[in-house]
Amino acid sequence: MKKIALVLSGGGFKGAFQVGALQYLRENWDRIAPQRPPLSFDIVAGVSVGSLNGLLVATGEFERLVQLWEDVAENGVSEIYTSDFINTATDQSDPTPELEVNLSWDTLRKHFPETTRNIFLRAVFNRQAILRSFQKEFQQFKAVASNDPLRQKLHELAKREKVGDTIYKCGFVSLRDGRYYSVSQNDFVTDTDFADGVLASTAMPIVWSPVEGVSTTAGSPESLVDGGIRDLSPLGDVIDEIAKDGSPEDYTIIIINCSSGKVTEENFRDKNIVQIALRSLVDIAITEIFNNDIREFLDKNYILQQVRSKLPDEIIYDYDPDTNGRGNPLKFFNAMIIQPEANILGDTLTASRPQVEYRLAHGRARAEIALRRHLNDTRGDRVTVV
């Protein structure tokens, strides 16, 4: 039976695009793998919002995933995060909401109590004390928002036994050692660790505080943040798992990415600090990571395709930097890459009903194009990118 792996990228609330694409694939599953139940994957790997979406795909709870995004459409971003600094009460009928900073005197007093205590008298008689207080309190300031609503959801949803035979992997980065960790459900010691691991994979730096740590069978990494800062689309994690399989040629890899891989021009003169951070981290840095990741995958596939057409029995190896010599044998993978058109999904941290519905619809439309092209390709080796 044909085997299928699913790779889901990061992208914040643009993750509704992935759900729309998955909806279309589910409705047309008999054209993809008629012998298998809809949306049944051998491997599911994700980072950031992809780890959240992938969790409910891996546990077979797709309807619950659809409902989660319906709740976001109905109630806005407060379903996932709260903030004293970001306006989470935007107009839910606005088709293109923008990320707005929300700052008040009460907010400053809450987060900087020592700095704001008797500030007017101290401004007259002891300004240096204000600066010292602010420096001390600012050192302890870790994030502009809280992801406690998402944490509560994950502690209810993330149960290792519900994943079954599917290999589910989420990715996060430790600020302590700088390493990227890709951990499967059975590598977490408890369900609480499992939930916190998925949460860590979604914890965008500056926006949300790092997760303190999780316990795994291989150790206990600390200070964990969004894996998207190192691996936007965790293709390597999937390929490593496939390499353990005795028949890797049977795999098709479906990649659903929330970014087009292109950075478009945008006027940032009047943007706020959170928008600047997201533009730098998500739209520019992570987009480049994606470009490199997917480009390397497609390059190797293309080279192997040419070699196989001329020398079908020839084995090609990659390069191992640790040994400065021959690495692992390369395999060709049939693949379908679904991604949005450039710069049309809106801000990473915004979500209104029309915006969520547009992202869902665009995901469906792009999946339809990708699947049609993929099935119409009559070659034995097929790679479809839209």
Coordinates of N, CA, C and O in Angstrom, one line a residue, residues 9 19 29 77 101 125 133 141 174 194 199 208 233 256 321 328 356:
S9 N 4.0 23.5 7.7 CA 4.9 24.6 8.1 C 4.4 25.4 9.2 O 3.2 25.2 9.6
V19 N -5.7 24.1 6.8 CA -6.9 23.4 7.1 C -7.8 23.3 5.9 O -8.4 22.3 5.6
W29 N -10.0 12.1 -1.2 CA -9.0 11.1 -0.8 C -9.0 9.9 -1.6 O -8.0 9.2 -1.8
V77 N -8.6 36.1 17.9 CA -7.3 35.5 18.4 C -7.3 35.2 19.8 O -6.5 34.4 20.3
V101 N -1.1 47.8 18.5 CA -0.5 47.9 19.8 C -1.6 48.6 20.7 O -2.2 49.6 20.3
F125 N 12.3 64.5 41.4 CA 13.4 64.4 42.4 C 14.4 63.3 42.2 O 15.5 63.4 42.8
S133 N 14.9 51.3 37.9 CA 13.7 50.4 38.1 C 13.3 49.8 36.7 O 13.0 48.6 36.6
F141 N 11.1 41.1 31.3 CA 10.0 41.2 30.4 C 10.3 40.2 29.2 O 11.2 40.4 28.5
S174 N 15.7 24.9 21.4 CA 16.2 25.3 22.8 C 17.0 26.5 22.7 O 18.1 26.6 22.1
F194 N 4.1 16.1 26.4 CA 3.6 16.1 25.0 C 2.9 17.4 24.6 O 3.2 18.1 23.6
L199 N 3.2 23.0 22.4 CA 3.1 24.4 22.8 C 4.4 25.1 22.4 O 4.4 26.2 21.9
W208 N 5.4 35.3 22.5 CA 5.1 34.4 23.7 C 6.3 34.0 24.4 O 7.4 33.9 23.8
S233 N 9.8 24.1 7.4 CA 9.1 22.9 7.0 C 10.0 21.7 7.3 O 11.0 21.6 6.7
I256 N 2.3 21.2 3.0 CA 1.4 22.4 3.0 C 2.1 23.5 3.7 O 2.3 23.4 5.0
P321 N 29.1 16.2 6.3 CA 30.1 17.1 6.8 C 30.8 16.6 8.0 O 32.0 17.1 8.2
N328 N 24.6 9.4 3.2 CA 23.5 8.4 3.1 C 23.1 8.4 1.6 O 23.2 9.3 0.8
V356 N -10.3 34.4 8.2 CA -10.2 33.0 8.4 C -10.9 32.2 7.2 O -10.3 31.3 6.6

